[in-house]
C-alpha atoms as a PDB file:
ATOM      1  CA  UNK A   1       0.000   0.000   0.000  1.00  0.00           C
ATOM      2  CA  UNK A   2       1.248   3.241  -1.747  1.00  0.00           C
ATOM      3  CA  UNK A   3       2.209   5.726   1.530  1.00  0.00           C
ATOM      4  CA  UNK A   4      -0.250   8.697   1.771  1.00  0.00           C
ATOM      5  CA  UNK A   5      -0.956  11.623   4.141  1.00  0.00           C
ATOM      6  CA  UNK A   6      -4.184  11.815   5.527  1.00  0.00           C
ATOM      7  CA  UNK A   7      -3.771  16.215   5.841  1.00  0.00           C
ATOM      8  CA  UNK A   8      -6.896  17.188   8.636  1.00  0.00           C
ATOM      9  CA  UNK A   9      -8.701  20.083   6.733  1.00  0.00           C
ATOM     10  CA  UNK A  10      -7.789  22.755  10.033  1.00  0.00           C
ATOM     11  CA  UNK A  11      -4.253  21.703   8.894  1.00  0.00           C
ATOM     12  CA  UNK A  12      -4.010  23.292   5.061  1.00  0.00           C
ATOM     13  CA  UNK A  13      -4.239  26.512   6.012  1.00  0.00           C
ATOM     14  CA  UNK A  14      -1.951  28.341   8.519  1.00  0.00           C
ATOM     15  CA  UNK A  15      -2.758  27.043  11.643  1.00  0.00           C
ATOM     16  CA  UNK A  16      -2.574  30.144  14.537  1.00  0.00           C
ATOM     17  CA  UNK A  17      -1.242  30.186  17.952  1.00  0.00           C
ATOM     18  CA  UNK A  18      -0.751  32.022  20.455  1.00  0.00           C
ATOM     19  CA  UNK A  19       2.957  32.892  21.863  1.00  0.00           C
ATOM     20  CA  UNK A  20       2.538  30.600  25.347  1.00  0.00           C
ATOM     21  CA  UNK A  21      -0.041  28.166  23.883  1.00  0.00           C
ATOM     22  CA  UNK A  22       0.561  24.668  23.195  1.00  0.00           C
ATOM     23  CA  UNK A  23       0.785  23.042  19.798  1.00  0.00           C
ATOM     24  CA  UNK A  24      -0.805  19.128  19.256  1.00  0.00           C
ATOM     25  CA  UNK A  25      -1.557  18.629  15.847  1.00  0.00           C
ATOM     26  CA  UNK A  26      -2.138  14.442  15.004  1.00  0.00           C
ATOM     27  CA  UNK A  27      -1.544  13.762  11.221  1.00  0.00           C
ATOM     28  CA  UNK A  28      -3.043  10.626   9.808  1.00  0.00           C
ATOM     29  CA  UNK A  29      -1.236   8.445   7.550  1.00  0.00           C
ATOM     30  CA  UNK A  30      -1.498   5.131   5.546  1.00  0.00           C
ATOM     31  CA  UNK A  31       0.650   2.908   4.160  1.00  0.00           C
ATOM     32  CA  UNK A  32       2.235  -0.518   4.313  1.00  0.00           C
ATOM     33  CA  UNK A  33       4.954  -2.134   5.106  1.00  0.00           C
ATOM     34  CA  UNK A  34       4.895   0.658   8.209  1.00  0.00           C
ATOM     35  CA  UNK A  35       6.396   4.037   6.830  1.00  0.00           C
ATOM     36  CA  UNK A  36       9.179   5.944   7.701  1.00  0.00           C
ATOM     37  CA  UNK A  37       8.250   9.262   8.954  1.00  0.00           C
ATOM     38  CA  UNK A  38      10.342  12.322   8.859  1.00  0.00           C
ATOM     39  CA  UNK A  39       9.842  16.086   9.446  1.00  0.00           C
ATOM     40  CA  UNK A  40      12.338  18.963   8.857  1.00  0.00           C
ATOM     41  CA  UNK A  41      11.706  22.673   8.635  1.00  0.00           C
ATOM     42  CA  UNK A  42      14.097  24.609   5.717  1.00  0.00           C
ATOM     43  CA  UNK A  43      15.217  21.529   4.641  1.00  0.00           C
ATOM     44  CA  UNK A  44      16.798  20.818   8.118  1.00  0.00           C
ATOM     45  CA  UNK A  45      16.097  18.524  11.124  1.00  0.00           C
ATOM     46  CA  UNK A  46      13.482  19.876  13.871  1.00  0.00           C
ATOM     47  CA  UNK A  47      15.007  20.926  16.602  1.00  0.00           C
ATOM     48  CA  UNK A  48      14.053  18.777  19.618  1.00  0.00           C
ATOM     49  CA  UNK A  49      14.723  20.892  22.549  1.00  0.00           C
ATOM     50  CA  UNK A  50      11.305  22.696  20.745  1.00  0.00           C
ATOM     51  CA  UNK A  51       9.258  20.401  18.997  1.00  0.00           C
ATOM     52  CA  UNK A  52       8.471  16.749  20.188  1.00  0.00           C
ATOM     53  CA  UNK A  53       7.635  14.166  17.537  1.00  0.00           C
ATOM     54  CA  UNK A  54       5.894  10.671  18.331  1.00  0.00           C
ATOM     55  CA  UNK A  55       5.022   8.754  15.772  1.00  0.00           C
ATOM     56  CA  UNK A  56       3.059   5.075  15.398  1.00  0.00           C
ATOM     57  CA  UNK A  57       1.988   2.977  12.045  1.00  0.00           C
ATOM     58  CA  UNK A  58      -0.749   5.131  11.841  1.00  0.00           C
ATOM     59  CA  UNK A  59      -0.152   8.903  12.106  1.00  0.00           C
ATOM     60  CA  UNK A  60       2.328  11.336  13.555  1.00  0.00           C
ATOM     61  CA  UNK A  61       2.260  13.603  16.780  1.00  0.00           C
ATOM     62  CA  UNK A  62       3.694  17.291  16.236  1.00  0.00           C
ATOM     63  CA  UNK A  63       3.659  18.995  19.823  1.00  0.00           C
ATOM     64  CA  UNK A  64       5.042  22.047  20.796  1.00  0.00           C
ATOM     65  CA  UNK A  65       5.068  22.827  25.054  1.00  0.00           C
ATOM     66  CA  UNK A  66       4.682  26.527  24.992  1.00  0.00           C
ATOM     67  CA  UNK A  67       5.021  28.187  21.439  1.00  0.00           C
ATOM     68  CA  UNK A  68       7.496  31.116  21.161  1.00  0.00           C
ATOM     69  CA  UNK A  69       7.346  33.681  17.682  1.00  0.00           C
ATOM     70  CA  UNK A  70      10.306  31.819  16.541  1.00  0.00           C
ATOM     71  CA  UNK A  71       8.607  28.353  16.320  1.00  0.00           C
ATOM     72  CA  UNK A  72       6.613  29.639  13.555  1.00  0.00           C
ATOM     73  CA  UNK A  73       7.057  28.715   9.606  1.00  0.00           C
ATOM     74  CA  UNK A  74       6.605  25.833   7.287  1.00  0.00           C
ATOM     75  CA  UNK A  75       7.306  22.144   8.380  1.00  0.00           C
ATOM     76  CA  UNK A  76       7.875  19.251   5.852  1.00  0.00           C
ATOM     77  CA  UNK A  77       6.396  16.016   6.536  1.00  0.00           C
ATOM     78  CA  UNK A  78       7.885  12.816   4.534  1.00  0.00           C
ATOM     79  CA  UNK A  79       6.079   9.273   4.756  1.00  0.00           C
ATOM     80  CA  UNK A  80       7.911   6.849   2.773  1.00  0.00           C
ATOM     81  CA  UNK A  81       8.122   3.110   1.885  1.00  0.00           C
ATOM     82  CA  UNK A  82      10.835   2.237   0.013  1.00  0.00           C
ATOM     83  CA  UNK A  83      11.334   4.663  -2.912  1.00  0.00           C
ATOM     84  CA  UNK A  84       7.753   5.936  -2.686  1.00  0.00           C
ATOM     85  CA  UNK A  85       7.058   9.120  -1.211  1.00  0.00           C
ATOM     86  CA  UNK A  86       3.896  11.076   0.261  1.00  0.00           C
ATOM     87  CA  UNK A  87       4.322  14.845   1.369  1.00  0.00           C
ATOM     88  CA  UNK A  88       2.614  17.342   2.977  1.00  0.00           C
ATOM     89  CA  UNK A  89       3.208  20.870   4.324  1.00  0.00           C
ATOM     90  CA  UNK A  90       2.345  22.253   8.201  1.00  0.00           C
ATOM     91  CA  UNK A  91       2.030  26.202   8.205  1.00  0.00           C
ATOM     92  CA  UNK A  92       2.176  27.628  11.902  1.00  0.00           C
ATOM     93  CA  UNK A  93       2.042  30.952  12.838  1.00  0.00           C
ATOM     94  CA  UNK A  94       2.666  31.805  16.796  1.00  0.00           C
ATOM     95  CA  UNK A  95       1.661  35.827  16.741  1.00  0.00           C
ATOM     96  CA  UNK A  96       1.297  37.997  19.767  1.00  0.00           C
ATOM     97  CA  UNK A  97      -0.323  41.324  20.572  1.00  0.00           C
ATOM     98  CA  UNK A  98       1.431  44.023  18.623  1.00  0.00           C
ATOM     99  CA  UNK A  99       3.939  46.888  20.285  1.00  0.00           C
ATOM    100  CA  UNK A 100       2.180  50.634  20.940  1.00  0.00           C
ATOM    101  CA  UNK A 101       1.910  52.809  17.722  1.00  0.00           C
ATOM    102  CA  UNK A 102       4.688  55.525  17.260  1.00  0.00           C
ATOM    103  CA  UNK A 103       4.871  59.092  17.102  1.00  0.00           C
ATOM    104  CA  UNK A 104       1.456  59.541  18.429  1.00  0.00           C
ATOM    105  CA  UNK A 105       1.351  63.715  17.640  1.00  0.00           C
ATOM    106  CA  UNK A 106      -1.992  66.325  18.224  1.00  0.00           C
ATOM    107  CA  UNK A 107      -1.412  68.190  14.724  1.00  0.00           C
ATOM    108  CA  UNK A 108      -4.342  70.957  15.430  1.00  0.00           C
ATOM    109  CA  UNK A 109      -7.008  72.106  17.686  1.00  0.00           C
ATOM    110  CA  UNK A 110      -9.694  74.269  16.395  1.00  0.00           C
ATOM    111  CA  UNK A 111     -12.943  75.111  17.786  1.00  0.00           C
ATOM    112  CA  UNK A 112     -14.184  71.629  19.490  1.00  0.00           C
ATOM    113  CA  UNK A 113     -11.795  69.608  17.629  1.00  0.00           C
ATOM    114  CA  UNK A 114      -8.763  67.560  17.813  1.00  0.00           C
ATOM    115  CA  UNK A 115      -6.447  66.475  14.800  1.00  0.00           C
ATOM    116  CA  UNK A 116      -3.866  63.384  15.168  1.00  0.00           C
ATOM    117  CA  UNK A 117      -1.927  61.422  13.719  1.00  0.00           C
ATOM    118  CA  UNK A 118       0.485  57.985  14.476  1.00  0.00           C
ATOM    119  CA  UNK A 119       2.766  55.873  13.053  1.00  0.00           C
ATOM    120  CA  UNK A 120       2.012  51.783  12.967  1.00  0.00           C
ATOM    121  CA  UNK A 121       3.682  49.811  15.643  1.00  0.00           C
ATOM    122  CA  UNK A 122       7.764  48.402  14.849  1.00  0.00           C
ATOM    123  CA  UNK A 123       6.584  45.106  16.085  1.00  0.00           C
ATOM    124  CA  UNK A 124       3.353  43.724  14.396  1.00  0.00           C
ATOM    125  CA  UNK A 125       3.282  41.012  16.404  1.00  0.00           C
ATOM    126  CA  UNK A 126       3.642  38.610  13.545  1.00  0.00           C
ATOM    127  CA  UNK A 127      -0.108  39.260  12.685  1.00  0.00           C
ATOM    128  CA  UNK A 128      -1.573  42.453  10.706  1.00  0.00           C
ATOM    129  CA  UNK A 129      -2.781  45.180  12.205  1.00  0.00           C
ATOM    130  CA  UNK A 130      -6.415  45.561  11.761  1.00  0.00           C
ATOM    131  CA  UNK A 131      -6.956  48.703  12.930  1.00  0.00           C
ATOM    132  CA  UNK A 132      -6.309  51.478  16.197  1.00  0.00           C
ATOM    133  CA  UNK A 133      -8.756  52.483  19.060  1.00  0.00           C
ATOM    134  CA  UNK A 134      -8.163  55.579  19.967  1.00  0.00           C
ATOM    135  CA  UNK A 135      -9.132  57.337  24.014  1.00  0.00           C
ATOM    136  CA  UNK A 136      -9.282  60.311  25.332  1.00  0.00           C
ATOM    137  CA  UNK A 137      -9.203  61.803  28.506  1.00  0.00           C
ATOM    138  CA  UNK A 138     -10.013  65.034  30.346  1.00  0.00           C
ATOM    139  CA  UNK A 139      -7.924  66.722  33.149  1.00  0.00           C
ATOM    140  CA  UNK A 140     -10.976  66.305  35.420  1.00  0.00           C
ATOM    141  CA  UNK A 141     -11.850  63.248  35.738  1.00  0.00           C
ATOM    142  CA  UNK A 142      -8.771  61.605  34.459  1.00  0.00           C
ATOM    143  CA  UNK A 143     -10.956  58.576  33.231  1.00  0.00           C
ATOM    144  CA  UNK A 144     -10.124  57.145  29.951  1.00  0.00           C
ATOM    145  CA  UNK A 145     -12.967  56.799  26.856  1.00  0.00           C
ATOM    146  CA  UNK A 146     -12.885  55.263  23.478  1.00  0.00           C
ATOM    147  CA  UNK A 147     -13.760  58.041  21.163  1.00  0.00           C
ATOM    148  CA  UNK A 148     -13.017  55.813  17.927  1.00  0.00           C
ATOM    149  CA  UNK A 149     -12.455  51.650  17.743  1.00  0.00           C
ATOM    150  CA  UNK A 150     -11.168  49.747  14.880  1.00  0.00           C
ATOM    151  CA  UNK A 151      -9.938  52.801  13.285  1.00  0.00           C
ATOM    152  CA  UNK A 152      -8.163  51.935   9.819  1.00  0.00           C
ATOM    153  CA  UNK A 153      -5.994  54.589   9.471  1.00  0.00           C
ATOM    154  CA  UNK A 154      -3.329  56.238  10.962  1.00  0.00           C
ATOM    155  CA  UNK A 155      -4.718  59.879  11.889  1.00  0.00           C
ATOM    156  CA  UNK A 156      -8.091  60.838  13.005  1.00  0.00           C
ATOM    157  CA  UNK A 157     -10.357  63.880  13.914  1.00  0.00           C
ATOM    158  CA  UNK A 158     -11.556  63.877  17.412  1.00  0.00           C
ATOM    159  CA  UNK A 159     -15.257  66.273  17.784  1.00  0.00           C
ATOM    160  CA  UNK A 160     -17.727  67.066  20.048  1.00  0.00           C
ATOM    161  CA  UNK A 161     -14.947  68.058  22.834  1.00  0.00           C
ATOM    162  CA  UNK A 162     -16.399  70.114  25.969  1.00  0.00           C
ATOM    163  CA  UNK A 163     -15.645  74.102  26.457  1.00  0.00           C
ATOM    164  CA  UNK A 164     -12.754  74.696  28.790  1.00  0.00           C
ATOM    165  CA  UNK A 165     -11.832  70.928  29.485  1.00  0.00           C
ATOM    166  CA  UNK A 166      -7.949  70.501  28.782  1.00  0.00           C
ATOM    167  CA  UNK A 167      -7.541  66.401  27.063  1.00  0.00           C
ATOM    168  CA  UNK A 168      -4.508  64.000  26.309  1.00  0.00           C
ATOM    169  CA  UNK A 169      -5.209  61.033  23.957  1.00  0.00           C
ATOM    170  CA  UNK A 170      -4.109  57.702  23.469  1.00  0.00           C
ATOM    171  CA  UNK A 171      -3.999  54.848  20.679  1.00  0.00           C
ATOM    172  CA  UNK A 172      -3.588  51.373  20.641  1.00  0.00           C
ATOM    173  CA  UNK A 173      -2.782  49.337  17.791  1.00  0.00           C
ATOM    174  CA  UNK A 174      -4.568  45.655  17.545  1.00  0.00           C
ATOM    175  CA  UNK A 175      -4.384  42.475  15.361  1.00  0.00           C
ATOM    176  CA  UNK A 176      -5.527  39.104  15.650  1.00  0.00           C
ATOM    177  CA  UNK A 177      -4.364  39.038  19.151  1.00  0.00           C
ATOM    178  CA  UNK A 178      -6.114  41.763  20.329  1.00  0.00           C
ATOM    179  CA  UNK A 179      -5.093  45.214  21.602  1.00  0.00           C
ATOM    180  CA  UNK A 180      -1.068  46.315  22.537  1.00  0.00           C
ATOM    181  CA  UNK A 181      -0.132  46.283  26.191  1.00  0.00           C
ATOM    182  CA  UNK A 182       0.789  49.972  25.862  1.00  0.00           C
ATOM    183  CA  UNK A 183      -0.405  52.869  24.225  1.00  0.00           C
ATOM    184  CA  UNK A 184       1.122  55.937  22.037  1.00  0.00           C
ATOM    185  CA  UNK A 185       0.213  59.184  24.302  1.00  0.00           C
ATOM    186  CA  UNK A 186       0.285  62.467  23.873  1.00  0.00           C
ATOM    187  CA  UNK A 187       3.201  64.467  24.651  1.00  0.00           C
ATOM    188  CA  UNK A 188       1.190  67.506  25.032  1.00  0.00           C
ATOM    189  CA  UNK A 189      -2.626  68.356  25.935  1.00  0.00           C
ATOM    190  CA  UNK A 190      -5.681  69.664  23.975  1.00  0.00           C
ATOM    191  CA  UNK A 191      -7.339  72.700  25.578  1.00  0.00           C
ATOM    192  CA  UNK A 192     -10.579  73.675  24.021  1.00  0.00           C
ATOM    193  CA  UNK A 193     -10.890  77.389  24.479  1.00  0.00           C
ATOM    194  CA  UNK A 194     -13.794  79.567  25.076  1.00  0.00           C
ATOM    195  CA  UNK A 195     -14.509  81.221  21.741  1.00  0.00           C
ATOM    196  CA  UNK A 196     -13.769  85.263  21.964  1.00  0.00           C
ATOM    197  CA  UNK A 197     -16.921  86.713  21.670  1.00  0.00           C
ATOM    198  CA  UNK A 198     -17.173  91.074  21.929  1.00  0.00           C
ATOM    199  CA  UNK A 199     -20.303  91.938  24.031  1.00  0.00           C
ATOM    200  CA  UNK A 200     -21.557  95.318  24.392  1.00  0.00           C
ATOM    201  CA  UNK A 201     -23.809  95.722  26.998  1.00  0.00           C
ATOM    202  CA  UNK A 202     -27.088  97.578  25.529  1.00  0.00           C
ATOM    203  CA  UNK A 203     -27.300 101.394  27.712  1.00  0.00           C
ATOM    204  CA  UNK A 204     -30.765 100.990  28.412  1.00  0.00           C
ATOM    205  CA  UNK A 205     -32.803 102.395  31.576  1.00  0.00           C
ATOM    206  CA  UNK A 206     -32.442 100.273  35.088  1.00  0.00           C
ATOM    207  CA  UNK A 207     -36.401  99.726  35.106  1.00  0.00           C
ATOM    208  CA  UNK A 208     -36.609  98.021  31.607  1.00  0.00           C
ATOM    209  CA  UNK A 209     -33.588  95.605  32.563  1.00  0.00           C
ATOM    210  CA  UNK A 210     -36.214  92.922  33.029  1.00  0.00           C
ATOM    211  CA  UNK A 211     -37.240  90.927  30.185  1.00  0.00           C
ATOM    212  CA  UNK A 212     -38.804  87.965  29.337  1.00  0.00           C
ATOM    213  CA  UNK A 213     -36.606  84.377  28.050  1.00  0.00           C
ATOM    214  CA  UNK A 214     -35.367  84.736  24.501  1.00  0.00           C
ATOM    215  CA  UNK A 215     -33.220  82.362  22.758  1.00  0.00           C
ATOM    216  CA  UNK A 216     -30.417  84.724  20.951  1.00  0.00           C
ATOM    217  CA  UNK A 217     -28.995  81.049  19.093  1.00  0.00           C
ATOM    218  CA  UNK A 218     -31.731  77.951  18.585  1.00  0.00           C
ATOM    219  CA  UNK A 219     -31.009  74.024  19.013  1.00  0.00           C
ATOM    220  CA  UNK A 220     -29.742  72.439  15.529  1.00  0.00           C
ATOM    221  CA  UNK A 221     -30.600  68.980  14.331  1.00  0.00           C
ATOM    222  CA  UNK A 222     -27.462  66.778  14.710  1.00  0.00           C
ATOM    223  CA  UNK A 223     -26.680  63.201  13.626  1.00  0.00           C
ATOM    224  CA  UNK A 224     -24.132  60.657  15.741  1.00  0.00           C
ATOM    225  CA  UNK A 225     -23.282  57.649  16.130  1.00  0.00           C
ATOM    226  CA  UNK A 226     -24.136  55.284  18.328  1.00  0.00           C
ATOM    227  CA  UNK A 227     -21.618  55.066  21.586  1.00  0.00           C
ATOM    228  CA  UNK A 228     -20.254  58.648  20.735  1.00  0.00           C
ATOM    229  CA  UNK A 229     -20.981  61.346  23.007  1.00  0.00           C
ATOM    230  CA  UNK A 230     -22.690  64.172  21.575  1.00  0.00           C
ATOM    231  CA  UNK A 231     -23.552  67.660  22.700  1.00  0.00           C
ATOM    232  CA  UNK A 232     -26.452  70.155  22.243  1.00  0.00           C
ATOM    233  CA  UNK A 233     -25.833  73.682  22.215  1.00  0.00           C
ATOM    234  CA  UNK A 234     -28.210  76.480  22.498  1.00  0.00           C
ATOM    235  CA  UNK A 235     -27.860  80.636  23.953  1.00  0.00           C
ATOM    236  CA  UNK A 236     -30.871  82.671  25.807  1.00  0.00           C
ATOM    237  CA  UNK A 237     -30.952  85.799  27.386  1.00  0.00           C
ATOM    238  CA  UNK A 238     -33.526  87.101  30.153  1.00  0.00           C
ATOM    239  CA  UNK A 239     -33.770  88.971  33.357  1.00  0.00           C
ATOM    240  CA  UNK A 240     -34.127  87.366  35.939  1.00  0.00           C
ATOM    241  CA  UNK A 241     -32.193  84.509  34.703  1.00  0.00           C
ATOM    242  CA  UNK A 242     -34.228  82.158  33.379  1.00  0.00           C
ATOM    243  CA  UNK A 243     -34.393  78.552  34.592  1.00  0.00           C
ATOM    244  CA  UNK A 244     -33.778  76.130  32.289  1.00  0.00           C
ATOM    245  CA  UNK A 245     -35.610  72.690  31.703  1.00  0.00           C
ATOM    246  CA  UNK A 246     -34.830  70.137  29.489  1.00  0.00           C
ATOM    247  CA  UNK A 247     -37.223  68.093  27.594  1.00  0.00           C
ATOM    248  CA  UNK A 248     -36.879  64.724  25.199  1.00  0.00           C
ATOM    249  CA  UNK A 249     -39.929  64.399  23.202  1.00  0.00           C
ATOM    250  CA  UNK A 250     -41.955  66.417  25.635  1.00  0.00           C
ATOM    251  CA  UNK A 251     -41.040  64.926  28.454  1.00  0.00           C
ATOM    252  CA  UNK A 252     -38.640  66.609  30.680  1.00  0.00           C
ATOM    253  CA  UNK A 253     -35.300  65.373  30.992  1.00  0.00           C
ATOM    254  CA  UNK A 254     -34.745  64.316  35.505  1.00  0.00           C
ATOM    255  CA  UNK A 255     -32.073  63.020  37.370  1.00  0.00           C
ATOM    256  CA  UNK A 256     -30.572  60.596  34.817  1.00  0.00           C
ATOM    257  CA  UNK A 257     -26.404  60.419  34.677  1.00  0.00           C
ATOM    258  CA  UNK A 258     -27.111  59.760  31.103  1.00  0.00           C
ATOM    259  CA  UNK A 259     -27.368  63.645  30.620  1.00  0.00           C
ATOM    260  CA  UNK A 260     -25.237  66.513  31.378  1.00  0.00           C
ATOM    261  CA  UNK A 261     -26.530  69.777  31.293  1.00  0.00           C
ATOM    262  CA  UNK A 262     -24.861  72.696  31.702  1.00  0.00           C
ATOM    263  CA  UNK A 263     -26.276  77.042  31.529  1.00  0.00           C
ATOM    264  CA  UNK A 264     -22.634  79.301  31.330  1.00  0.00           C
ATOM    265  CA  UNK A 265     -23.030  83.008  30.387  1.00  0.00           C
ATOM    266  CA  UNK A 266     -26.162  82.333  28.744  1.00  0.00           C
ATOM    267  CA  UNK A 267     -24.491  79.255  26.815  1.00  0.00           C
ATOM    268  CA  UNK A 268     -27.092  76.141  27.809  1.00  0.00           C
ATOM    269  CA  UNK A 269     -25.508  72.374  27.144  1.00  0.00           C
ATOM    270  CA  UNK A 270     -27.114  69.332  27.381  1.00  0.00           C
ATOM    271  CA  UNK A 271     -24.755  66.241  26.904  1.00  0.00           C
ATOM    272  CA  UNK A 272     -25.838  62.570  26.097  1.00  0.00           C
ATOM    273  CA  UNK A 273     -23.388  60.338  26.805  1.00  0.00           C
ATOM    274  CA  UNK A 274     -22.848  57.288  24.524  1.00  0.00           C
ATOM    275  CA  UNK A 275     -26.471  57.621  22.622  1.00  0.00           C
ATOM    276  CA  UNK A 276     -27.838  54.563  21.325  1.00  0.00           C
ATOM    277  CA  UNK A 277     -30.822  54.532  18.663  1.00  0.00           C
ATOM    278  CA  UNK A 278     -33.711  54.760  21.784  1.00  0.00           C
ATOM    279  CA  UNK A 279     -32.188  58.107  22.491  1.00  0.00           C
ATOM    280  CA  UNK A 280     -32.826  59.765  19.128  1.00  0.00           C
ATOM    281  CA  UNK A 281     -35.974  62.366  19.027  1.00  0.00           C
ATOM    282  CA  UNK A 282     -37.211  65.877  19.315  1.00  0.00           C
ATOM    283  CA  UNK A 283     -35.173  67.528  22.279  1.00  0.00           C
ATOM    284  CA  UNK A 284     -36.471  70.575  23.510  1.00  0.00           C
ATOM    285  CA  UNK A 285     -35.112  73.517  25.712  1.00  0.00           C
ATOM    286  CA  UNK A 286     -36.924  75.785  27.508  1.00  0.00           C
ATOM    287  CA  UNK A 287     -36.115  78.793  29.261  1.00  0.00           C
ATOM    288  CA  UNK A 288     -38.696  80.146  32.536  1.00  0.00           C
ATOM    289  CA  UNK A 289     -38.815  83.075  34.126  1.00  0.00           C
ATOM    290  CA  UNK A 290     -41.712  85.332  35.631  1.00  0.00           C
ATOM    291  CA  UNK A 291     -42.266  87.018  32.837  1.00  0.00           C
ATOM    292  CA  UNK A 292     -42.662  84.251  30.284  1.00  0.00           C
ATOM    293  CA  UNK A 293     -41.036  81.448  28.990  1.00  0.00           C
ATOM    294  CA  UNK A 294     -39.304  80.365  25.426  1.00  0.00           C
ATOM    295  CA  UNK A 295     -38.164  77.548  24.079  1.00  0.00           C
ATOM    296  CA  UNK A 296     -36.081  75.713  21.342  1.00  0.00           C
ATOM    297  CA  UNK A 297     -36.272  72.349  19.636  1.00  0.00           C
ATOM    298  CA  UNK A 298     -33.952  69.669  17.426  1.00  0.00           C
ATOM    299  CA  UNK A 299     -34.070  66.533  16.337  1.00  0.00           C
ATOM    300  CA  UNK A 300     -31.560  64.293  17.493  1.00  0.00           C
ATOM    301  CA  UNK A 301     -30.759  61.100  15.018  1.00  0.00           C
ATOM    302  CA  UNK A 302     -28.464  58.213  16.292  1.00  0.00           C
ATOM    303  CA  UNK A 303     -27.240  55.842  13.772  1.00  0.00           C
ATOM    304  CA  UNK A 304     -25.725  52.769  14.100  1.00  0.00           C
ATOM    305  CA  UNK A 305     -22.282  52.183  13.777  1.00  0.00           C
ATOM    306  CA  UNK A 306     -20.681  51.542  10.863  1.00  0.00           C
END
């Protein structure tokens, strides 16, 4: 009987480990009088102290402890029976989780908005890089948030950044393995700025200082995506100052940590942190005082991601 190699289907494409995982791949074989089995990688003998081989009449063991990067390649198998001849190819890749981008940079900063830009990691980790998620963090809190996952290039605009918060960011590069142990950072910080605004206080009489709620810059409709944090902006005027209430499709907005709002110098904010499609509607803000009331409304549309 002719020798042949039985090749498991797993087994004819490149077979993936992990560095530290063990490799135990049985190859079936047939043949008779018993073969003579013999494996080499580049055409030279397996080194033993690595690989362990046990073989009976009717496959072959290849087993590896704890695979190490250097373990992987191609690895010729040889049945044969006299001058007949069966052969078959193992391809083993032993990949890890790749080194921390390089020359992580914050190019510009303009209004709420961040610019950066990386170079891909030296060290791969013998597996392509699929993509970057990239964090951010504010001086406040110094908590950490992914702003942008599974990013395919290597630069990115960061939006929808807070008035007056000062940020540093961070990447991480990820393949097959999953994310880097360490990140790029930023070597400097991100301080979104008040804009400059000239205001010229009207010379009117002291008795016709109060006046009703009047929104000087309405709500616009915005679109985000889902898990990004998104802001709403709006301005009123009023004297005394107005109360503000927010509302999400008429009903008005409690207690709930998914919101943030915020009233500075007439500037009202209303943050929703990481949105998902049940949070998309009419959002309404209106402004009270004892002389009347005003109010402003957008439509809010979450989409999912893509």
């Amino acid at each position: 009987e002719l020798p042949r190699i039985r090749m498991p289907r797993h087994l004819r494409q490149t077979y993936v480990r992990r560095v530290g995982d063990a490799v135990n791949v049985m190859i079936p074989f047939q043949g008779k009088p018993q073969p003579k089995v013999i494996w080499t990688k580049g055409e030279q003998p397996l080194d033993t102290s690595r690989v362990n081989i046990r073989n009976t009449d009717k496959d072959t063991i290849f087993y590896i402890r704890e695979a190490q990067r250097g373990d992987s390649g191609k690895y010729e198998l040889a049945v044969r029976i006299n001058g007949a001849e069966d052969k078959a190819t193992l391809d083993i890749r032993v990949i890890e989780p790749p080194a921390a981008p390089q020359n992580l940079k914050l190019l510009d900063v303009w209004g709420f908005n961040v610019a950066l830009e990386w170079s891909p990691p030296a060290d791969n980790g013998n597996s392509e890089i699929k993509g970057y998620v990239v964090q951010k963090s504010d001086k406040k809190s110094g908590k950490w948030f992914t702003v942008l996952e599974r990013c395919t290039r290597t630069s990115c605009t960061i939006s929808d950044l807070i008035i007056g918060n000062t940020y540093s960011f961070r990447v991480f590069a990820e393949n097959a393995c999953g994310l880097s142990d360490k990140a790029a950072v930023t070597s400097g910080v991100a301080h979104i700025k008040k804009p400059k605004t000239a205001y010229l206080p009207e010379k009117i009489p002291q008795r016709d200082m109060m006046e009703p709620p009047k929104f000087t810059q309405p709500l616009t409709d915005r679109t985000t995506t889902r898990g990004y944090s998104t802001h709403l902006f709006c301005s009123v005027r009023g004297f005394p100052q107005p109360k503000i209430i927010w509302m999400k499709n008429q009903m008005e907005i409690r207690e709930d940590p998914k919101y943030i709002a915020m009233i500075e110098q007439g500037v009202c904010s209303l943050e929703i942190r990481k949105p998902s499609p049940f949070d998309g509607g009419i959002y309404t803000c209106k402004a009270v005082n004892p002389l009347g009331e005003a109010s402003v409304d957008c439509k809010l549309d979450v989409k999912g991601k893509i």
